[in-house]
Short mmCIF file of C-alpha atoms and ligand atoms in Angstrom, two decimals:
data_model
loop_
_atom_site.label_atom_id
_atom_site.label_comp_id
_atom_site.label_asym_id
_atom_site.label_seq_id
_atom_site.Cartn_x
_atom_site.Cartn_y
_atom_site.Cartn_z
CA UNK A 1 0.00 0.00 0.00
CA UNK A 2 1.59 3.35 -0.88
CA UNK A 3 2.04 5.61 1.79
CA UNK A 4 -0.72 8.45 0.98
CA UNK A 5 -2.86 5.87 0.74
CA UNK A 6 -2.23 4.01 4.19
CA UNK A 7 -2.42 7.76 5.80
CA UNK A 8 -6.21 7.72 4.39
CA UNK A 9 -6.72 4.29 5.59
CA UNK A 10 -5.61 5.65 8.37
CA UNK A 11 -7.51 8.75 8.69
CA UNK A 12 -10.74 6.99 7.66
CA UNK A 13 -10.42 4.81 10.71
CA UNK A 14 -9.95 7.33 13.29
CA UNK A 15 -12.76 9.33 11.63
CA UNK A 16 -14.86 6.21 12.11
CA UNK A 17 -13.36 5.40 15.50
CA UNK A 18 -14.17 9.15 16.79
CA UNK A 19 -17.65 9.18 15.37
CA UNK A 20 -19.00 5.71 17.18
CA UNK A 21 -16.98 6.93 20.61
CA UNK A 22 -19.08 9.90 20.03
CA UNK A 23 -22.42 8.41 19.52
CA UNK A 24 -21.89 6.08 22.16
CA UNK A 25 -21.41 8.68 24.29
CA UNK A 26 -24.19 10.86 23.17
CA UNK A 27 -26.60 7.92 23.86
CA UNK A 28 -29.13 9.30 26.69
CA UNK A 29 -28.41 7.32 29.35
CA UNK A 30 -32.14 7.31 31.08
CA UNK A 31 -35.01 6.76 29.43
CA UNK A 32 -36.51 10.05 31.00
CA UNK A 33 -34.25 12.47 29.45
CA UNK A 34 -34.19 10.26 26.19
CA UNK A 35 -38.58 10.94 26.22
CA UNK A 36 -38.45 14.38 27.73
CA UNK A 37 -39.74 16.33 24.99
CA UNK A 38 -42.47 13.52 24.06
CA UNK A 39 -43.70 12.15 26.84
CA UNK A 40 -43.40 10.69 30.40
CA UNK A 41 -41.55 7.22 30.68
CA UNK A 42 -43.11 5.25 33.88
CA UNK A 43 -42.67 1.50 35.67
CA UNK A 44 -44.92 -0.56 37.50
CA UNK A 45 -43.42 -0.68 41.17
CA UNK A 46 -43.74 -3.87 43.17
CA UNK A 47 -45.10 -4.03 46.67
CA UNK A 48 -41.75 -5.82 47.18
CA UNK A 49 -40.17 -2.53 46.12
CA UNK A 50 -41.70 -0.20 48.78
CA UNK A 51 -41.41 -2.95 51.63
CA UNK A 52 -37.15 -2.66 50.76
CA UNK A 53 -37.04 -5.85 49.41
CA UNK A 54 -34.91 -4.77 46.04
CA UNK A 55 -33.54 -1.62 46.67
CA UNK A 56 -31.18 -2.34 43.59
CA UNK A 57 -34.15 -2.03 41.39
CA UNK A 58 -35.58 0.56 42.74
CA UNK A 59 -32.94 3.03 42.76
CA UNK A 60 -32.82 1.82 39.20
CA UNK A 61 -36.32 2.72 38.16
CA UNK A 62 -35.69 5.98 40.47
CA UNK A 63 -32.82 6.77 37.90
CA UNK A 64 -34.68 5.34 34.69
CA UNK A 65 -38.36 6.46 34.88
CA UNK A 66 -40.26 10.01 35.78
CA UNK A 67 -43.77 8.16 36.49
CA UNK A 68 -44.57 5.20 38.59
CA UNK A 69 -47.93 3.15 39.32
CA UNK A 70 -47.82 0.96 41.95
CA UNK A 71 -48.54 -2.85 40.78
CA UNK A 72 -50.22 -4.68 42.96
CA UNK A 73 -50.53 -2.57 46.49
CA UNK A 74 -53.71 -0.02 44.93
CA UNK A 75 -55.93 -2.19 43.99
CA UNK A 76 -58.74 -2.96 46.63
CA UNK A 77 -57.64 -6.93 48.04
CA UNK A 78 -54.65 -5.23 48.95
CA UNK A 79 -55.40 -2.13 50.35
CA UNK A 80 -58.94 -2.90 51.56
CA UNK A 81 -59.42 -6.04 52.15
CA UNK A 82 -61.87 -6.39 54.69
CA UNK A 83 -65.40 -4.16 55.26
CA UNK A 84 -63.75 -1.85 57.92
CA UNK A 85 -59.93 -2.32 57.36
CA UNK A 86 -57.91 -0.59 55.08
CA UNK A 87 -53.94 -1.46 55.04
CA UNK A 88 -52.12 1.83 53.92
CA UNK A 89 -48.59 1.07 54.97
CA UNK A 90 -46.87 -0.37 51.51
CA UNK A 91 -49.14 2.64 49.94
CA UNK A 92 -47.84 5.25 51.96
CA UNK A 93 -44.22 4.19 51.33
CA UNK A 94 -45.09 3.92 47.49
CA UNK A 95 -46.51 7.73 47.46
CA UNK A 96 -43.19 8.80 49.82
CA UNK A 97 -40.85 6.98 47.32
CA UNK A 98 -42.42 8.63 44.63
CA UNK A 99 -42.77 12.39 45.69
CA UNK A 100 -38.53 11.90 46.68
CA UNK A 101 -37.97 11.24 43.46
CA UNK A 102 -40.27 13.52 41.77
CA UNK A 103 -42.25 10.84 40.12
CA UNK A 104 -45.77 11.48 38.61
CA UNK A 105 -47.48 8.90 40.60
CA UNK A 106 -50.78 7.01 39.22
CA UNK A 107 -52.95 4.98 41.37
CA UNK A 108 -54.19 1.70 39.90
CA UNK A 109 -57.01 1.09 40.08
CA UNK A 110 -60.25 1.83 41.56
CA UNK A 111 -62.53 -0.47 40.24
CA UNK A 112 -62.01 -3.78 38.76
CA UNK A 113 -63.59 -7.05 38.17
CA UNK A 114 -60.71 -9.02 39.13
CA UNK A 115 -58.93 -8.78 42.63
CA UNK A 116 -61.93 -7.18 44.23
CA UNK A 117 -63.13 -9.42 47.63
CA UNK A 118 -66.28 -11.35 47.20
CA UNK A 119 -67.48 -9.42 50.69
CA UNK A 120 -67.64 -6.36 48.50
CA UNK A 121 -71.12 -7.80 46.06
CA UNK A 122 -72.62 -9.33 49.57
CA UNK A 123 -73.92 -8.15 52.99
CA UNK A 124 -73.13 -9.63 56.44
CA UNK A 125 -75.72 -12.59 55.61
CA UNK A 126 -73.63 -13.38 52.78
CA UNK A 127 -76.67 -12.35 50.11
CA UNK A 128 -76.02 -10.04 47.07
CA UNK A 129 -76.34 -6.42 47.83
CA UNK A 130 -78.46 -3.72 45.55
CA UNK A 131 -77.59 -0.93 43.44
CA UNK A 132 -77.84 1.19 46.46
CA UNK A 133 -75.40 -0.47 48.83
CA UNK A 134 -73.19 -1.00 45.85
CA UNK A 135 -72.85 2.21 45.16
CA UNK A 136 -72.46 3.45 48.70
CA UNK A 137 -69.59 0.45 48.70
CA UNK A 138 -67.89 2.07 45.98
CA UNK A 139 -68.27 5.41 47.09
CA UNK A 140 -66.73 4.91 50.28
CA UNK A 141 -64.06 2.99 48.79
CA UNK A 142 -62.99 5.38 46.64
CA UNK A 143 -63.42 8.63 48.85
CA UNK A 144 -61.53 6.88 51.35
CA UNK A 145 -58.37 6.12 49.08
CA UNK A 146 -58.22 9.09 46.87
CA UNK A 147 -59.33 11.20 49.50
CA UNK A 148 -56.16 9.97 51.43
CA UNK A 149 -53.89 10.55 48.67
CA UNK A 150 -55.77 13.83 47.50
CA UNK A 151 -53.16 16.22 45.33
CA UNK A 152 -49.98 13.31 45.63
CA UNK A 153 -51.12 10.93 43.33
CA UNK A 154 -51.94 12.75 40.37
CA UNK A 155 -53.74 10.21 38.20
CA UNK A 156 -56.07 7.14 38.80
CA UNK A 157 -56.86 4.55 36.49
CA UNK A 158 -60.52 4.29 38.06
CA UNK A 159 -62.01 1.78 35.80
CA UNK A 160 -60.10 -1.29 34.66
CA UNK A 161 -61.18 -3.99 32.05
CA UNK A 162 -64.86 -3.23 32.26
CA UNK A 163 -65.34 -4.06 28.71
CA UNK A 164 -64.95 -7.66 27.18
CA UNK A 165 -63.08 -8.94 23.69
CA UNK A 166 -65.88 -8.56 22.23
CA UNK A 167 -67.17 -4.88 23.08
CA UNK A 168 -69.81 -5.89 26.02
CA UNK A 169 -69.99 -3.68 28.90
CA UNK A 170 -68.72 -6.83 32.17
CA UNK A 171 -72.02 -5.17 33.83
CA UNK A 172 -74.15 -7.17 31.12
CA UNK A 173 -75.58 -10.45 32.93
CA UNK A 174 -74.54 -13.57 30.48
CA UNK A 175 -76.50 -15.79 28.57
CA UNK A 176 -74.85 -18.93 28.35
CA UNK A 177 -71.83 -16.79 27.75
CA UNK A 178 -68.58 -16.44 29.45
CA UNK A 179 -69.27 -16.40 33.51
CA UNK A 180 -65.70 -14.15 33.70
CA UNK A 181 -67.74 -11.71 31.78
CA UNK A 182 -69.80 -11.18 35.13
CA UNK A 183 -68.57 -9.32 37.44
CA UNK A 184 -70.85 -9.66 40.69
CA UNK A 185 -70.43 -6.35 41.59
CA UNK A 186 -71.38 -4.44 38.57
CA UNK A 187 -74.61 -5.87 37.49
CA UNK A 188 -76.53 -5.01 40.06
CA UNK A 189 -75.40 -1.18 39.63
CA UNK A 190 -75.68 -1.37 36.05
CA UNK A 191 -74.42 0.25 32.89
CA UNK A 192 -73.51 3.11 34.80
CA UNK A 193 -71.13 1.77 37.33
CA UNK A 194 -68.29 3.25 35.05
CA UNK A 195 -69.45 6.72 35.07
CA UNK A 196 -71.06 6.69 38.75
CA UNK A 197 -67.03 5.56 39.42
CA UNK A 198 -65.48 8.82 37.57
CA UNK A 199 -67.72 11.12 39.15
CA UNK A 200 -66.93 9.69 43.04
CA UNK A 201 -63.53 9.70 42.04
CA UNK A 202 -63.65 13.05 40.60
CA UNK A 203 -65.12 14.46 43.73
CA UNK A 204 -62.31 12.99 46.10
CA UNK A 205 -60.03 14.94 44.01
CA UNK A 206 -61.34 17.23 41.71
CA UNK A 207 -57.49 17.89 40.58
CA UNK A 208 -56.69 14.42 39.40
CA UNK A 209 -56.97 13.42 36.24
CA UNK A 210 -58.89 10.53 35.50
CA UNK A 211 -58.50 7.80 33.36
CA UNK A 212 -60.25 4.21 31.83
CA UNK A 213 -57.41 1.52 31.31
CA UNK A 214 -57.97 -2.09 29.29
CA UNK A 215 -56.13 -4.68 27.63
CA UNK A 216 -56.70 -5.93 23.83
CA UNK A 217 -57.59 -2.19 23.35
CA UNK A 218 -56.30 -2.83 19.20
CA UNK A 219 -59.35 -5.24 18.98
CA UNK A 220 -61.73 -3.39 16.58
CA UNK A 221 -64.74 -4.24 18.79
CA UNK A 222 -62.58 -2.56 21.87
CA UNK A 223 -61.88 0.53 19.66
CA UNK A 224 -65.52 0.89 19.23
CA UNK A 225 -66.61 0.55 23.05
CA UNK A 226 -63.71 2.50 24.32
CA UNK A 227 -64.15 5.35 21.60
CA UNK A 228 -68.14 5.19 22.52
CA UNK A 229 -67.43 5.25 26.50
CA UNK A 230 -65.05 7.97 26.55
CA UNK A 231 -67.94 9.92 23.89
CA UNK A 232 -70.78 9.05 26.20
CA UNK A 233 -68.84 10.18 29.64
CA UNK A 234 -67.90 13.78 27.85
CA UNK A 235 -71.38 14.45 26.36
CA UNK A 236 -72.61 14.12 30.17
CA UNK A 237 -69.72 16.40 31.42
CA UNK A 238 -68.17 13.69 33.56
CA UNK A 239 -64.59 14.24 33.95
CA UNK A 240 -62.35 11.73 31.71
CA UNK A 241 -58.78 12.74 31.14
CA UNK A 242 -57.39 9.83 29.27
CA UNK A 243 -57.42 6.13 28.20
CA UNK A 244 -54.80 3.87 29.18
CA UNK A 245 -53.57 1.02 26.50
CA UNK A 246 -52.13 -1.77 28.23
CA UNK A 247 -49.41 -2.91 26.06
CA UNK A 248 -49.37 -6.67 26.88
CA UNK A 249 -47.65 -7.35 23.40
CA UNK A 250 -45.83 -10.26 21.34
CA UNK A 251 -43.36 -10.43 19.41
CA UNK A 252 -45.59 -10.25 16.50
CA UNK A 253 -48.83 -9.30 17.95
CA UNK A 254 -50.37 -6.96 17.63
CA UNK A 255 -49.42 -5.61 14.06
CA UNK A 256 -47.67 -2.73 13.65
CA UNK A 257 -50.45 -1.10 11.22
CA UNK A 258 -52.87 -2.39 14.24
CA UNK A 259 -51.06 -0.62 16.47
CA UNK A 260 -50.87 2.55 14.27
CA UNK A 261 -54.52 2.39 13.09
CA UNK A 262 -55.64 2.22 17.08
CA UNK A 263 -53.59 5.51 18.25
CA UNK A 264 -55.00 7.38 15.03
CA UNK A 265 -58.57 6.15 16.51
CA UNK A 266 -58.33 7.17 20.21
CA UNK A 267 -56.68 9.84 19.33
CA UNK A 268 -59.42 11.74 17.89
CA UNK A 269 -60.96 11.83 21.06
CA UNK A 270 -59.68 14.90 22.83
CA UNK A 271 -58.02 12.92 25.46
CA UNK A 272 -54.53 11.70 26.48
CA UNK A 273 -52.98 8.26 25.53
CA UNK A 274 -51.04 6.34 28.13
CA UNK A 275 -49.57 3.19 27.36
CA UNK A 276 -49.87 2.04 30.88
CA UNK A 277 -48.44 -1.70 30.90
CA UNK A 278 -46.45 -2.34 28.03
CA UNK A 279 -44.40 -6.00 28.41
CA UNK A 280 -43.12 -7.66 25.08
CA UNK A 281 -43.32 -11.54 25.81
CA UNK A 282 -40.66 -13.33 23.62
CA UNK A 283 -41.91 -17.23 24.27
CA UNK A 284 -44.43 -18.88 22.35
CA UNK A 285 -47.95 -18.22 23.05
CA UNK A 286 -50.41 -20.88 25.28
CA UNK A 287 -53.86 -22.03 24.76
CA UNK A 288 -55.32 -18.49 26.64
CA UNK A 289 -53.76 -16.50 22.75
CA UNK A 290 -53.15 -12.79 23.18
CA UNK A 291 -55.36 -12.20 26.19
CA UNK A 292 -54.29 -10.00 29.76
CA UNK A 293 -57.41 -11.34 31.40
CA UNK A 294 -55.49 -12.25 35.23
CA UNK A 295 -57.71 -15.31 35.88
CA UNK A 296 -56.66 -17.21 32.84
CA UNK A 297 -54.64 -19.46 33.52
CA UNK A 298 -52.69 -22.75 31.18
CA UNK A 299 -50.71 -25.60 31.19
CA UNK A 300 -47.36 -26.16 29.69
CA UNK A 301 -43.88 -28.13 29.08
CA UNK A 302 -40.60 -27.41 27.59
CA UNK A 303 -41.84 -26.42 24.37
CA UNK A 304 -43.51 -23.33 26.23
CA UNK A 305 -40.49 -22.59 28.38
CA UNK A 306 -37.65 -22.42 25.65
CA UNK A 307 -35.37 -19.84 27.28
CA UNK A 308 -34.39 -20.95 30.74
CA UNK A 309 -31.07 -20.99 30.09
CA UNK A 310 -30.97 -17.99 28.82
CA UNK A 311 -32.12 -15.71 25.42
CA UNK A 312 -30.47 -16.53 22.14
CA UNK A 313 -28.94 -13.67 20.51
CA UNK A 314 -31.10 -14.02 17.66
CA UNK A 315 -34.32 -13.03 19.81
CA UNK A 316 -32.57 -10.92 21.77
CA UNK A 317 -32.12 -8.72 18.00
CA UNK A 318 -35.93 -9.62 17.45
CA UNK A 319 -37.14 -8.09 20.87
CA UNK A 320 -35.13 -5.12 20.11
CA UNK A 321 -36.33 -4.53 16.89
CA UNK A 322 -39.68 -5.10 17.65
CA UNK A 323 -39.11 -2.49 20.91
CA UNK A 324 -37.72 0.17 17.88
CA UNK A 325 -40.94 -0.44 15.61
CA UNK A 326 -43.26 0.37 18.70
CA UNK A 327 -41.34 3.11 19.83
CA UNK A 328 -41.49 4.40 16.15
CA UNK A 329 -44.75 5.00 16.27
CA UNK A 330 -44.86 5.91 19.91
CA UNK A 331 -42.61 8.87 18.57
CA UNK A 332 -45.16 9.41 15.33
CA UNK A 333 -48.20 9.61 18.21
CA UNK A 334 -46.52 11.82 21.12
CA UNK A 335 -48.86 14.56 20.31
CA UNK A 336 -51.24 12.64 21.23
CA UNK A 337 -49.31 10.04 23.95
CA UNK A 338 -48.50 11.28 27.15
CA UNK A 339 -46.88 8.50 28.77
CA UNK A 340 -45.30 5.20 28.08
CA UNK A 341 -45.30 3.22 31.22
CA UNK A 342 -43.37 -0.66 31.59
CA UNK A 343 -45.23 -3.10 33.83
CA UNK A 344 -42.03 -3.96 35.90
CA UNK A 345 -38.75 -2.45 36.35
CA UNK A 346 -36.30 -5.78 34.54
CA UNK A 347 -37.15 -8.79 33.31
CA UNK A 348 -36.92 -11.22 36.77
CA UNK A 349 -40.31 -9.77 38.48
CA UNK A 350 -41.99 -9.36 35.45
CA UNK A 351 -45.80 -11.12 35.87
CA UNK A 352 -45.01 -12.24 32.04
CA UNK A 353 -42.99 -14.83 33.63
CA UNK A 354 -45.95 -16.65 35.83
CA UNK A 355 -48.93 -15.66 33.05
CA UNK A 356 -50.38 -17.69 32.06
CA UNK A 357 -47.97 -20.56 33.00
CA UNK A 358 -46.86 -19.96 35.91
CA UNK A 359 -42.57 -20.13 36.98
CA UNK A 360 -41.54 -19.54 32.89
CA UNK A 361 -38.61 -17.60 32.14
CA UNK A 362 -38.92 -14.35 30.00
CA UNK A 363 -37.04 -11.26 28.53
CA UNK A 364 -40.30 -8.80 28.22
CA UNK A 365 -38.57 -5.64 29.84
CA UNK A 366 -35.28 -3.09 29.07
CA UNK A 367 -33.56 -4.21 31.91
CA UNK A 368 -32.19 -8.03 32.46
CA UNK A 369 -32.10 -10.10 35.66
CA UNK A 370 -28.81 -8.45 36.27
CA UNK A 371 -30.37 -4.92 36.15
CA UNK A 372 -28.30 -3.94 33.18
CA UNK A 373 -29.86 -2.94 29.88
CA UNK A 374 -30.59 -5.10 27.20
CA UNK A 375 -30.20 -4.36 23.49
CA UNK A 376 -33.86 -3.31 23.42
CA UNK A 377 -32.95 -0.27 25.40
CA UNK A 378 -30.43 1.05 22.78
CA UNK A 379 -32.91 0.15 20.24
CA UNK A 380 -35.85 2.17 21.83
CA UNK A 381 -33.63 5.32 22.83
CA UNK A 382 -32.27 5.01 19.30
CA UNK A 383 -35.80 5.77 17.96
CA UNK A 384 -35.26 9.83 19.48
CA UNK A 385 -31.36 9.72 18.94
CA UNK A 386 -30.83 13.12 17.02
O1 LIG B 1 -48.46 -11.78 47.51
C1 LIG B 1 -48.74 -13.19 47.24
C2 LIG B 1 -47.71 -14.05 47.93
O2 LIG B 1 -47.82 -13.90 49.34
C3 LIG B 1 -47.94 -15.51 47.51
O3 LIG B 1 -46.91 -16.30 48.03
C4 LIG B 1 -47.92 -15.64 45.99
C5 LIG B 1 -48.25 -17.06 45.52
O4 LIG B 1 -48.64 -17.08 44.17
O5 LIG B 1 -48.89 -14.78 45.46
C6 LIG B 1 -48.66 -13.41 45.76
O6 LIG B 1 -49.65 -12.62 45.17
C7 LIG B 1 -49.58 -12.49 43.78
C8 LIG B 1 -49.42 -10.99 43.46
O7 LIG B 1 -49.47 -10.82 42.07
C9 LIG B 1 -48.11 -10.40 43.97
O8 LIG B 1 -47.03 -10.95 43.30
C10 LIG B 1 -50.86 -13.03 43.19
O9 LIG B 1 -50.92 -14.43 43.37
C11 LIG B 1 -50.94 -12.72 41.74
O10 LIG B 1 -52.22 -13.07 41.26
C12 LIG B 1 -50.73 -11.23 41.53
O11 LIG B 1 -50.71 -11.02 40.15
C13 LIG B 1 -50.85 -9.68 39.72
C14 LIG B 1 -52.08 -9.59 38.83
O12 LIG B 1 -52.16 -8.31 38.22
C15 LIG B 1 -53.36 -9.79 39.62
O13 LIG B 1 -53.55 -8.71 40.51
C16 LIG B 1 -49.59 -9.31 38.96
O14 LIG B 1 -48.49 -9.21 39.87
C17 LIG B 1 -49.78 -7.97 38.25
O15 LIG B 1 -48.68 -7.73 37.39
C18 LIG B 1 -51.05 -8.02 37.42
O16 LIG B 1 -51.23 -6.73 36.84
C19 LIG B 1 -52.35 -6.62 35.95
C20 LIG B 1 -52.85 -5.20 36.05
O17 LIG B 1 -53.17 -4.88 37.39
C21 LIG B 1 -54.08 -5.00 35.16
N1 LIG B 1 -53.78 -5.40 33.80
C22 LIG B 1 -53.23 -6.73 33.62
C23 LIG B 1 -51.98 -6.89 34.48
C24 LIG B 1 -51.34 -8.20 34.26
O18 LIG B 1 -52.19 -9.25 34.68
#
């Protein structure tokens, strides 16, 4: 090689060498600076967390994320579980951890079908209450624990999963159908246990902003009963601030163009978009398909449990890409998306890994067992990288 030509070589290289050190370097480093002009970046927080069980991981998701909803600790088993006794402690430590740290804090949830005690549908003789005592249940309830948290936690999801796969309201008594679509405690409200639930919450805090969360929202049925919800609740003036989109994704479900088409949708509504639980499973799907629903529940062997040992490199690249995809069109929809939240802080306490066979091993999440970030972090901050 003549010598000109090996100083090019030469000068080529460090130019190249120079440019990667740079970029490397210029990668945000926290997925809340990475967002900060788009929107707010969030994790689920264990009860485990706020009882100092991992105080690795949370100081991670203290460093990673600007919004936190607790995951388990909110919802009324755990925090009410008896007529007259409410247990506030792993609550109060949740909302203390998060003010520290300057977190937006979102309480999750109100009212739900699913982890809700059977004493809450029947009186002392055990026999199924009216609309009346219902109501004056779920009042209480909810003055009681957004009254307590009035002005520190600054968003509720207040209804969860009140509408099926197929678009019916859970309050609708089955006919033959599904019994999971009954919920014992709705029915005998009726049709409008969703909005009676906004307006109690709205008058325990009349600062917070209130939102409707669900799972399969992509489902075109879903679309229409969310879109139609959200339509009815603002032509009666009840406050409704947003709609939170689960996330519990695939691999390759749902489509991208699914995912696209269902943004454009809600987004006409006038309110904000929070993807509240977003999890990527990377192992092969059981009998239950694509559903969240907590009380399903399968069978499996090896064949559903490929990854014990750990992820191949080739998924590992999949789960990435598929994380820069979403994130795309995140990015396309922050005008309209407020927050992207992950439903765990790294991949060993994700619920993906017990759901809906329980003790598997998976990679949903940024972070690994080790707490470091995965490829899939890179990929998703590389979706705002100037
Ligand atoms: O705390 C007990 C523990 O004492 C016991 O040893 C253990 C035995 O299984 O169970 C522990 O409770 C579990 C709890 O998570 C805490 O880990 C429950 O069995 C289990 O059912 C519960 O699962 C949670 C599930 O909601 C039901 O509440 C998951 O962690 C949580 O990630 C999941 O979150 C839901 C959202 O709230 C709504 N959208 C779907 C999402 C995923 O299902």
């Amino acid at each position: 090689m003549r010598r000109g030509m090996r100083a090019g070589v030469l000068i080529l290289w460090t130019v190249l060498v120079a440019v990667s050190v740079i970029s490397v370097a210029d990668e945000p480093k926290e997925l809340k600076d990475a967002f900060a002009s788009r929107f707010r970046v969030g994790a689920a927080i264990g009860t485990h967390h706020t009882m100092g069980q991992e105080p690795e991981s949370l100081a991670l998701a203290a460093s990673q994320f600007n919004a936190a909803t607790p995951e388990n600790l909110l919802k009324w088993q755990a925090v009410h579980p008896a007529p007259d006794r409410y247990q506030f402690e792993p609550a109060d430590r949740f909302v203390a951890w998060g003010e520290q740290h300057g977190m937006f804090l979102v309480g999750h949830t109100l009212v739900w079908h699913s982890q809700t005690p059977r004493w809450v549908s029947q009186g002392t003789d055990q026999k199924p209450l009216d609309r009346d005592a219902l109501l004056d249940r779920m009042k209480g309830h909810i003055e009681t624990v957004v009254g307590r948290y009035r002005g520190r936690i600054q968003a509720w999801d207040v209804v969860n999963e009140a509408i099926d796969d197929q678009g019916r309201l859970r309050s609708a008594v089955p006919e033959g159908g599904s019994p999971r679509r009954f919920a014992p405690w709705y029915s005998p409200i009726g049709d409008d246990f969703i909005e009676m639930a906004f307006e109690f919450a709205h008058a325990a805090d009349p600062n917070a902003e209130l939102y409707y969360n669900d799972y399969n929202e992509w489902f075109p049925a879903k679309i229409e009963a969310i879109s139609g919800l959200v339509r009815r609740l603002q032509s009666k003036n009840v406050r409704i601030d947003g709609i939170g989109l689960q996330g519990h994704w695939g691999l390759d479900y749902p489509k991208l163009d699914e995912i696209d088409h269902m943004l454009t949708e809600y987004g006409k509504l006038g309110v904000k978009l929070m993807v509240t639980e977003l999890d990527i499973t990377v192992l092969p799907s059981a009998s239950n398909g694509t559903s969240a629903d907590v009380n399903a529940r399968a069978t499996g062997g090896d064949r559903l449990d490929p990854y014990r040992d750990g992820l191949p490199d080739a998924v590992q690249r999949k789960l990435a890409d598929r994380y820069a995809a979403i994130f795309g069109l995140f990015v396309k929809h922050a005008n309209t998306i407020d927050r992207v939240t992950f439903w765990g802080v790294h991949d060993g306490h994700s619920w993906r890994n017990h759901f809906p066979v329980r003790g598997r091993t998976d990679y949903p999440l940024l972070f690994d067992r080790r707490l470091e970030p995965k490829s899939a972090f890179s990929a998703v901050v590389g979706t705002v990288r100037p």
